XYZ file of C-alpha atoms in Angstrom:
64
model
C 102.546 83.054 91.201
C 100.105 85.614 89.889
C 99.420 85.725 86.160
C 98.095 88.361 83.792
C 97.679 88.681 80.057
C 99.866 91.246 78.286
C 101.169 91.802 74.771
C 104.526 90.099 74.213
C 106.728 91.840 71.641
C 108.722 88.644 70.983
C 105.703 86.354 70.467
C 103.807 89.208 68.719
C 100.557 88.482 70.511
C 98.653 88.516 73.791
C 100.301 85.993 76.115
C 100.106 85.022 79.750
C 102.791 86.607 81.921
C 103.691 85.456 85.415
C 105.768 86.814 88.271
C 108.958 84.743 88.625
C 110.245 83.713 92.065
C 111.998 86.717 93.587
C 115.396 85.979 95.168
C 115.297 89.395 96.922
C 112.226 88.443 98.963
C 109.940 91.185 97.646
C 106.216 90.603 98.080
C 105.394 92.002 94.648
C 108.180 92.257 92.096
C 107.627 94.600 89.126
C 109.068 91.962 86.760
C 106.850 89.696 84.671
C 107.943 86.837 82.389
C 106.152 85.563 79.268
C 105.086 81.961 79.857
C 105.746 81.074 76.183
C 109.132 82.581 75.301
C 110.488 83.819 78.656
C 110.781 87.491 77.644
C 110.927 89.775 80.686
C 108.661 92.780 81.109
C 109.110 95.315 83.912
C 105.864 96.870 85.064
C 106.498 99.854 87.303
C 104.645 103.096 87.918
C 105.858 106.157 86.052
C 106.498 109.229 88.191
C 106.457 112.621 86.480
C 107.700 115.775 88.196
C 106.619 119.106 86.745
C 108.605 122.204 87.499
C 107.137 125.518 86.600
C 107.147 129.106 87.724
C 106.358 129.667 91.350
C 103.346 131.837 92.089
C 104.357 135.424 92.796
C 104.048 136.248 96.469
C 103.506 139.946 97.159
C 106.396 141.561 99.064
C 105.592 142.744 102.546
C 106.105 146.466 103.091
C 108.580 147.446 105.768
C 108.866 150.613 107.802
C 111.847 152.826 107.067
């Protein structure tokens, strides 16, 4: 199990977190568990999509 130190909101301090055994068989689960109180923390990347105005493409002239 890999461990890392994160801030636990239940323990109100920096605690060691570890990856619990994954029953789904994932290589790296995004879930971490506090080694002191057992609080779960999900660490996953945040994906942001920005939608804006499309650039104006000039219209092609056509013969009559």
